[in-house]
Amino acid sequence: MLDFELTVYILVCYFVCVIGGFIPFFIKLLPNRKLAGEILDICSASAGGLFLSGGLMHMLAEGNDMIDHSGYDFMGLPLGFFCCGCSFLFIFFFDRVVVTHGGHASFEDVEKMSGEENDSLMEEWSHRHKHPEEEKEEGKGWCSIITLIFALSLHSFFEGLGLGVSTSPTAIFIAVAGHKWADSGFTVIFLMSKIQSLPIVAVIVLVFSTFTPIGSLCGVLIVELLGESPISELIQGILICLAAGTFLYVAICEILTEQFENGKYKYIKFTLAIILFLAMSFVTMLEGN
């Protein structure tokens, strides 16, 4: 059943994602966009500790416990770790093999997108004139945009799924809410460089933000339909381990690896990531007790 606590978590995740999507627009209104972008990038990098601890110490551990407790034997195959690895590779395939989005976005990119003659976002979009060759390239670019949004929505769905099926969702909620704003903001920065229409970008943000709540509701529905039985524990454990793979992907490939590529403030970012990793581990320990 969808209890009050989980309902609040789902709603907060949705609004955090929506607000994060409009952060690039807010940054463009600030007098010192570069400093604001750097601060947000540091905050985003530190969230890697949340996802790493949430995926390893909370979700993967809980999923494996459920699979073991179900009593099913898989001829020595560590099913939980196998499912985690499969979901990691599945998301990696869509995000890095299928999608070619030209590297990781940064909140500092908002500063680069503001030309002196077109400082206003609406002026920048309304005064662009494209040649026929550029229009053809824009048409091709829609394929990469759609594929990118699909990939991001896919692992947002799995994050929500883990939130919905978990027996102790607090740690998962903290990890998701701690990074979802940045995930949404980076997506908008990419879209701002490809799409000229502000309403289209806004609609994409609103649709993208719904996938975590949809995943959570699907997780709750699955638990309700299966009830309390060994097969229910098995399926819940598998789903949580699948979601853990997406958490590890976000932590390793999207945050810890990419946020340290430019080398700026790397010691501050790493220190904050460790602090949040330990904090999330402490939350997991409290939930276990």
mmCIF file of C-alpha atoms in Angstrom:
data_model
loop_
_atom_site.group_PDB
_atom_site.id
_atom_site.type_symbol
_atom_site.label_atom_id
_atom_site.label_comp_id
_atom_site.label_asym_id
_atom_site.label_seq_id
_atom_site.Cartn_x
_atom_site.Cartn_y
_atom_site.Cartn_z
ATOM 1 C CA MET A 1 0.000 0.000 0.000
ATOM 2 C CA LEU A 2 1.180 3.535 -0.790
ATOM 3 C CA ASP A 3 1.686 4.943 2.713
ATOM 4 C CA PHE A 4 2.057 8.603 3.647
ATOM 5 C CA GLU A 5 5.852 8.503 3.988
ATOM 6 C CA LEU A 6 6.391 6.995 0.535
ATOM 7 C CA THR A 7 3.865 9.408 -0.997
ATOM 8 C CA VAL A 8 5.832 12.358 0.386
ATOM 9 C CA TYR A 9 9.091 10.866 -0.929
ATOM 10 C CA ILE A 10 7.621 10.429 -4.424
ATOM 11 C CA LEU A 11 6.225 13.974 -4.551
ATOM 12 C CA VAL A 12 9.481 15.487 -3.291
ATOM 13 C CA CYS A 13 11.477 13.580 -5.933
ATOM 14 C CA TYR A 14 9.160 14.896 -8.636
ATOM 15 C CA PHE A 15 9.359 18.541 -7.572
ATOM 16 C CA VAL A 16 13.133 18.341 -7.005
ATOM 17 C CA CYS A 17 13.500 17.099 -10.580
ATOM 18 C CA VAL A 18 11.269 19.869 -11.962
ATOM 19 C CA ILE A 19 13.066 22.590 -9.990
ATOM 20 C CA GLY A 20 16.451 21.211 -11.051
ATOM 21 C CA GLY A 21 15.387 21.435 -14.673
ATOM 22 C CA PHE A 22 14.873 25.184 -14.359
ATOM 23 C CA ILE A 23 18.158 25.872 -12.535
ATOM 24 C CA PRO A 24 19.985 26.727 -15.815
ATOM 25 C CA PHE A 25 17.392 29.433 -16.499
ATOM 26 C CA PHE A 26 17.851 30.852 -12.998
ATOM 27 C CA ILE A 27 21.646 30.861 -13.408
ATOM 28 C CA LYS A 28 21.320 32.970 -16.554
ATOM 29 C CA LEU A 29 19.673 35.694 -14.456
ATOM 30 C CA LEU A 30 22.555 35.884 -11.949
ATOM 31 C CA PRO A 31 25.321 38.502 -12.284
ATOM 32 C CA ASN A 32 28.073 35.914 -11.649
ATOM 33 C CA ARG A 33 26.960 32.861 -13.615
ATOM 34 C CA LYS A 34 30.390 31.229 -13.606
ATOM 35 C CA LEU A 35 30.658 31.124 -9.807
ATOM 36 C CA ALA A 36 27.086 29.828 -9.472
ATOM 37 C CA GLY A 37 27.790 27.087 -12.014
ATOM 38 C CA GLU A 38 30.968 26.020 -10.216
ATOM 39 C CA ILE A 39 29.174 25.791 -6.856
ATOM 40 C CA LEU A 40 26.404 23.661 -8.361
ATOM 41 C CA ASP A 41 28.953 21.384 -10.044
ATOM 42 C CA ILE A 42 30.679 20.814 -6.689
ATOM 43 C CA CYS A 43 27.328 19.939 -5.095
ATOM 44 C CA SER A 44 26.530 17.569 -7.948
ATOM 45 C CA ALA A 45 29.895 15.794 -7.676
ATOM 46 C CA SER A 46 29.454 15.257 -3.945
ATOM 47 C CA ALA A 47 26.191 13.403 -4.647
ATOM 48 C CA GLY A 48 28.292 10.568 -6.066
ATOM 49 C CA GLY A 49 28.905 9.438 -2.499
ATOM 50 C CA LEU A 50 25.152 9.227 -1.900
ATOM 51 C CA PHE A 51 24.542 7.037 -4.926
ATOM 52 C CA LEU A 52 27.569 4.803 -4.316
ATOM 53 C CA SER A 53 26.594 4.078 -0.727
ATOM 54 C CA GLY A 54 22.884 3.810 -1.552
ATOM 55 C CA GLY A 55 23.540 1.323 -4.348
ATOM 56 C CA LEU A 56 26.140 -0.833 -2.592
ATOM 57 C CA MET A 57 25.373 -0.767 1.109
ATOM 58 C CA HIS A 58 21.612 -0.342 1.012
ATOM 59 C CA MET A 59 19.967 -1.581 -2.176
ATOM 60 C CA LEU A 60 22.329 -4.382 -3.193
ATOM 61 C CA ALA A 61 22.540 -5.633 0.391
ATOM 62 C CA GLU A 62 18.756 -5.528 0.856
ATOM 63 C CA GLY A 63 18.097 -7.186 -2.508
ATOM 64 C CA ASN A 64 20.518 -10.020 -1.802
ATOM 65 C CA ASP A 65 18.992 -10.594 1.628
ATOM 66 C CA MET A 66 15.516 -10.875 0.086
ATOM 67 C CA ILE A 67 16.705 -13.303 -2.597
ATOM 68 C CA ASP A 68 18.453 -15.479 0.007
ATOM 69 C CA HIS A 69 15.455 -15.348 2.345
ATOM 70 C CA SER A 70 13.099 -16.464 -0.443
ATOM 71 C CA GLY A 71 14.699 -19.914 -0.325
ATOM 72 C CA TYR A 72 15.153 -20.294 -4.087
ATOM 73 C CA ASP A 73 18.403 -21.833 -5.334
ATOM 74 C CA PHE A 74 20.053 -20.850 -8.610
ATOM 75 C CA MET A 75 22.807 -23.484 -8.775
ATOM 76 C CA GLY A 76 25.336 -21.286 -7.021
ATOM 77 C CA LEU A 77 24.673 -18.212 -9.184
ATOM 78 C CA PRO A 78 24.765 -15.018 -7.057
ATOM 79 C CA LEU A 79 21.535 -13.786 -8.636
ATOM 80 C CA GLY A 80 21.492 -10.397 -6.914
ATOM 81 C CA PHE A 81 24.966 -9.430 -8.113
ATOM 82 C CA PHE A 82 24.160 -10.828 -11.569
ATOM 83 C CA CYS A 83 21.012 -8.665 -11.854
ATOM 84 C CA CYS A 84 22.927 -5.627 -10.621
ATOM 85 C CA GLY A 85 25.607 -6.135 -13.268
ATOM 86 C CA CYS A 86 23.022 -6.682 -16.014
ATOM 87 C CA SER A 87 21.180 -3.435 -15.247
ATOM 88 C CA PHE A 88 24.498 -1.556 -15.073
ATOM 89 C CA LEU A 89 25.451 -2.796 -18.556
ATOM 90 C CA PHE A 90 21.921 -2.210 -19.877
ATOM 91 C CA ILE A 91 21.931 1.463 -18.856
ATOM 92 C CA PHE A 92 25.530 1.820 -20.042
ATOM 93 C CA PHE A 93 24.510 0.506 -23.477
ATOM 94 C CA PHE A 94 21.760 3.068 -23.940
ATOM 95 C CA ASP A 95 23.628 5.981 -22.377
ATOM 96 C CA ARG A 96 27.113 5.459 -23.865
ATOM 97 C CA VAL A 97 26.799 3.124 -26.867
ATOM 98 C CA VAL A 98 23.486 4.169 -28.438
ATOM 99 C CA VAL A 99 23.508 7.837 -27.397
ATOM 100 C CA THR A 100 26.215 10.198 -28.615
ATOM 101 C CA HIS A 101 25.610 13.379 -26.672
ATOM 102 C CA GLY A 102 29.082 14.856 -26.852
ATOM 103 C CA GLY A 103 30.208 14.430 -23.287
ATOM 104 C CA HIS A 104 29.035 15.414 -19.841
ATOM 105 C CA ALA A 105 27.175 18.663 -19.271
ATOM 106 C CA SER A 106 28.181 21.103 -16.592
ATOM 107 C CA PHE A 107 26.392 23.986 -14.918
ATOM 108 C CA GLU A 108 29.365 26.111 -15.976
ATOM 109 C CA ASP A 109 28.208 25.580 -19.579
ATOM 110 C CA VAL A 110 25.355 28.009 -18.933
ATOM 111 C CA GLU A 111 27.930 30.812 -18.841
ATOM 112 C CA LYS A 112 29.360 29.720 -22.202
ATOM 113 C CA MET A 113 25.902 29.756 -23.761
ATOM 114 C CA SER A 114 25.399 33.458 -22.963
ATOM 115 C CA GLY A 115 26.827 35.608 -25.728
ATOM 116 C CA GLU A 116 27.394 39.333 -25.208
ATOM 117 C CA GLU A 117 25.064 40.282 -28.018
ATOM 118 C CA ASN A 118 22.375 37.745 -27.041
ATOM 119 C CA ASP A 119 22.497 37.777 -23.270
ATOM 120 C CA SER A 120 18.792 37.172 -22.921
ATOM 121 C CA LEU A 121 17.712 33.560 -23.435
ATOM 122 C CA MET A 122 14.674 34.527 -25.463
ATOM 123 C CA GLU A 123 16.701 36.903 -27.631
ATOM 124 C CA GLU A 124 19.314 34.229 -28.152
ATOM 125 C CA TRP A 125 16.717 31.765 -29.411
ATOM 126 C CA SER A 126 14.641 34.198 -31.457
ATOM 127 C CA HIS A 127 17.596 35.708 -33.379
ATOM 128 C CA ARG A 128 19.199 32.492 -34.559
ATOM 129 C CA HIS A 129 19.101 32.005 -38.349
ATOM 130 C CA LYS A 130 19.953 28.613 -39.786
ATOM 131 C CA HIS A 131 21.181 27.623 -43.235
ATOM 132 C CA PRO A 132 19.520 24.630 -44.972
ATOM 133 C CA GLU A 133 22.515 22.436 -44.091
ATOM 134 C CA GLU A 134 22.163 23.374 -40.416
ATOM 135 C CA GLU A 135 18.445 22.589 -40.515
ATOM 136 C CA LYS A 136 19.238 19.091 -41.798
ATOM 137 C CA GLU A 137 21.700 18.618 -38.957
ATOM 138 C CA GLU A 138 19.033 19.792 -36.500
ATOM 139 C CA GLY A 139 16.661 17.132 -37.852
ATOM 140 C CA LYS A 140 19.294 14.473 -37.302
ATOM 141 C CA GLY A 141 19.918 15.874 -33.834
ATOM 142 C CA TRP A 142 16.363 15.068 -32.778
ATOM 143 C CA CYS A 143 17.230 11.356 -32.929
ATOM 144 C CA SER A 144 20.043 11.796 -30.409
ATOM 145 C CA ILE A 145 17.818 14.009 -28.231
ATOM 146 C CA ILE A 146 15.022 11.420 -28.124
ATOM 147 C CA THR A 147 17.477 8.592 -27.425
ATOM 148 C CA LEU A 148 19.164 10.568 -24.651
ATOM 149 C CA ILE A 149 15.842 11.397 -22.978
ATOM 150 C CA PHE A 150 14.834 7.734 -23.258
ATOM 151 C CA ALA A 151 18.075 6.589 -21.609
ATOM 152 C CA LEU A 152 17.764 9.118 -18.778
ATOM 153 C CA SER A 153 14.096 8.290 -18.281
ATOM 154 C CA LEU A 154 14.925 4.592 -18.177
ATOM 155 C CA HIS A 155 17.295 4.800 -15.244
ATOM 156 C CA SER A 156 15.012 7.358 -13.565
ATOM 157 C CA PHE A 157 12.294 4.704 -13.789
ATOM 158 C CA PHE A 158 14.574 2.106 -12.183
ATOM 159 C CA GLU A 159 15.515 4.537 -9.410
ATOM 160 C CA GLY A 160 11.816 5.013 -8.697
ATOM 161 C CA LEU A 161 11.257 1.270 -8.884
ATOM 162 C CA GLY A 162 13.856 0.723 -6.182
ATOM 163 C CA LEU A 163 12.133 3.352 -4.050
ATOM 164 C CA GLY A 164 8.750 1.662 -4.486
ATOM 165 C CA VAL A 165 9.755 -1.931 -3.710
ATOM 166 C CA SER A 166 12.187 -1.220 -0.873
ATOM 167 C CA THR A 167 11.097 -2.066 2.664
ATOM 168 C CA SER A 168 13.144 0.877 4.006
ATOM 169 C CA PRO A 169 13.058 3.622 1.362
ATOM 170 C CA THR A 170 14.579 6.501 3.339
ATOM 171 C CA ALA A 171 18.185 5.965 2.215
ATOM 172 C CA ILE A 172 17.090 5.495 -1.400
ATOM 173 C CA PHE A 173 15.017 8.679 -1.228
ATOM 174 C CA ILE A 174 17.977 10.682 0.100
ATOM 175 C CA ALA A 175 20.202 9.440 -2.729
ATOM 176 C CA VAL A 176 17.624 10.102 -5.454
ATOM 177 C CA ALA A 177 16.603 13.544 -4.181
ATOM 178 C CA GLY A 178 20.250 14.460 -3.609
ATOM 179 C CA HIS A 179 21.121 14.066 -7.277
ATOM 180 C CA LYS A 180 17.897 14.247 -9.281
ATOM 181 C CA TRP A 181 18.033 18.050 -9.446
ATOM 182 C CA ALA A 182 21.466 17.893 -11.090
ATOM 183 C CA ASP A 183 20.433 15.138 -13.493
ATOM 184 C CA SER A 184 17.519 17.262 -14.648
ATOM 185 C CA GLY A 185 19.627 20.417 -14.845
ATOM 186 C CA PHE A 186 22.299 18.750 -16.991
ATOM 187 C CA THR A 187 19.590 17.464 -19.325
ATOM 188 C CA VAL A 188 18.214 20.976 -19.795
ATOM 189 C CA ILE A 189 21.688 22.385 -20.505
ATOM 190 C CA PHE A 190 22.063 19.808 -23.278
ATOM 191 C CA LEU A 191 18.589 20.589 -24.633
ATOM 192 C CA MET A 192 19.235 24.347 -24.568
ATOM 193 C CA SER A 193 22.095 23.820 -27.015
ATOM 194 C CA LYS A 194 19.892 21.790 -29.386
ATOM 195 C CA ILE A 195 16.333 23.144 -29.169
ATOM 196 C CA GLN A 196 15.276 26.745 -29.792
ATOM 197 C CA SER A 197 11.776 26.505 -28.305
ATOM 198 C CA LEU A 198 11.469 27.265 -24.586
ATOM 199 C CA PRO A 199 8.003 25.601 -24.293
ATOM 200 C CA ILE A 200 9.354 22.354 -25.787
ATOM 201 C CA VAL A 201 12.221 22.286 -23.277
ATOM 202 C CA ALA A 202 9.763 22.936 -20.427
ATOM 203 C CA VAL A 203 7.463 20.109 -21.576
ATOM 204 C CA ILE A 204 10.408 17.692 -21.822
ATOM 205 C CA VAL A 205 11.447 18.579 -18.253
ATOM 206 C CA LEU A 206 7.929 17.971 -16.931
ATOM 207 C CA VAL A 207 7.635 14.619 -18.743
ATOM 208 C CA PHE A 208 11.136 13.493 -17.745
ATOM 209 C CA SER A 209 10.358 14.336 -14.101
ATOM 210 C CA THR A 210 7.430 11.892 -14.017
ATOM 211 C CA PHE A 211 9.475 8.737 -14.629
ATOM 212 C CA THR A 212 10.776 8.376 -11.070
ATOM 213 C CA PRO A 213 7.231 8.622 -9.593
ATOM 214 C CA ILE A 214 5.957 6.210 -12.274
ATOM 215 C CA GLY A 215 8.684 3.732 -11.333
ATOM 216 C CA SER A 216 7.791 4.078 -7.644
ATOM 217 C CA LEU A 217 4.098 3.456 -8.299
ATOM 218 C CA CYS A 218 4.923 0.399 -10.423
ATOM 219 C CA GLY A 219 7.085 -0.933 -7.591
ATOM 220 C CA VAL A 220 4.299 -0.460 -5.042
ATOM 221 C CA LEU A 221 1.799 -2.136 -7.393
ATOM 222 C CA ILE A 222 4.079 -5.146 -7.904
ATOM 223 C CA VAL A 223 4.494 -5.598 -4.149
ATOM 224 C CA GLU A 224 0.724 -5.331 -3.605
ATOM 225 C CA LEU A 225 -0.118 -7.854 -6.330
ATOM 226 C CA LEU A 226 2.396 -10.450 -5.155
ATOM 227 C CA GLY A 227 1.589 -10.169 -1.450
ATOM 228 C CA GLU A 228 3.732 -11.870 1.190
ATOM 229 C CA SER A 229 5.187 -15.062 -0.244
ATOM 230 C CA PRO A 230 8.601 -16.524 -1.164
ATOM 231 C CA ILE A 231 8.100 -15.609 -4.830
ATOM 232 C CA SER A 232 7.207 -12.057 -3.752
ATOM 233 C CA GLU A 233 10.466 -11.758 -1.809
ATOM 234 C CA LEU A 234 12.387 -13.164 -4.758
ATOM 235 C CA ILE A 235 10.912 -10.693 -7.262
ATOM 236 C CA GLN A 236 11.315 -7.755 -4.877
ATOM 237 C CA GLY A 237 14.942 -8.720 -4.326
ATOM 238 C CA ILE A 238 15.571 -8.959 -8.074
ATOM 239 C CA LEU A 239 13.963 -5.559 -8.721
ATOM 240 C CA ILE A 240 15.965 -3.898 -5.946
ATOM 241 C CA CYS A 241 19.208 -5.377 -7.311
ATOM 242 C CA LEU A 242 18.298 -4.165 -10.804
ATOM 243 C CA ALA A 243 17.753 -0.679 -9.388
ATOM 244 C CA ALA A 244 21.077 -0.941 -7.515
ATOM 245 C CA GLY A 245 22.831 -1.363 -10.864
ATOM 246 C CA THR A 246 21.425 1.956 -12.073
ATOM 247 C CA PHE A 247 22.555 3.634 -8.834
ATOM 248 C CA LEU A 248 26.095 2.333 -9.329
ATOM 249 C CA TYR A 249 26.046 3.490 -12.946
ATOM 250 C CA VAL A 250 25.018 7.011 -11.942
ATOM 251 C CA ALA A 251 27.633 7.106 -9.162
ATOM 252 C CA ILE A 252 30.552 5.735 -11.187
ATOM 253 C CA CYS A 253 29.938 6.751 -14.806
ATOM 254 C CA GLU A 254 27.892 9.928 -14.515
ATOM 255 C CA ILE A 255 29.195 11.568 -11.355
ATOM 256 C CA LEU A 256 32.536 10.363 -9.993
ATOM 257 C CA THR A 257 34.163 9.802 -13.402
ATOM 258 C CA GLU A 258 32.866 12.790 -15.342
ATOM 259 C CA GLN A 259 32.842 15.426 -12.622
ATOM 260 C CA PHE A 260 36.594 14.971 -12.110
ATOM 261 C CA GLU A 261 37.550 15.263 -15.789
ATOM 262 C CA ASN A 262 38.226 19.006 -15.708
ATOM 263 C CA GLY A 263 40.329 18.804 -12.528
ATOM 264 C CA LYS A 264 38.745 21.884 -10.930
ATOM 265 C CA TYR A 265 38.087 21.721 -7.182
ATOM 266 C CA LYS A 266 38.733 17.978 -7.309
ATOM 267 C CA TYR A 267 39.881 17.704 -3.681
ATOM 268 C CA ILE A 268 36.816 19.559 -2.432
ATOM 269 C CA LYS A 269 34.548 17.370 -4.577
ATOM 270 C CA PHE A 270 36.241 14.170 -3.415
ATOM 271 C CA THR A 271 36.127 15.169 0.257
ATOM 272 C CA LEU A 272 32.415 15.974 0.048
ATOM 273 C CA ALA A 273 31.750 12.709 -1.798
ATOM 274 C CA ILE A 274 33.457 10.756 1.014
ATOM 275 C CA ILE A 275 31.515 12.659 3.688
ATOM 276 C CA LEU A 276 28.183 11.936 1.990
ATOM 277 C CA PHE A 277 29.187 8.304 1.430
ATOM 278 C CA LEU A 278 29.818 7.909 5.163
ATOM 279 C CA ALA A 279 26.636 9.812 6.038
ATOM 280 C CA MET A 280 24.536 7.570 3.797
ATOM 281 C CA SER A 281 26.214 4.496 5.295
ATOM 282 C CA PHE A 282 25.260 5.771 8.747
ATOM 283 C CA VAL A 283 21.634 6.232 7.628
ATOM 284 C CA THR A 284 21.643 2.663 6.282
ATOM 285 C CA MET A 285 22.989 1.395 9.611
ATOM 286 C CA LEU A 286 20.225 3.221 11.513
ATOM 287 C CA GLU A 287 17.558 1.766 9.208
ATOM 288 C CA GLY A 288 18.998 -1.709 9.762
ATOM 289 C CA ASN A 289 18.613 -1.311 13.498
#
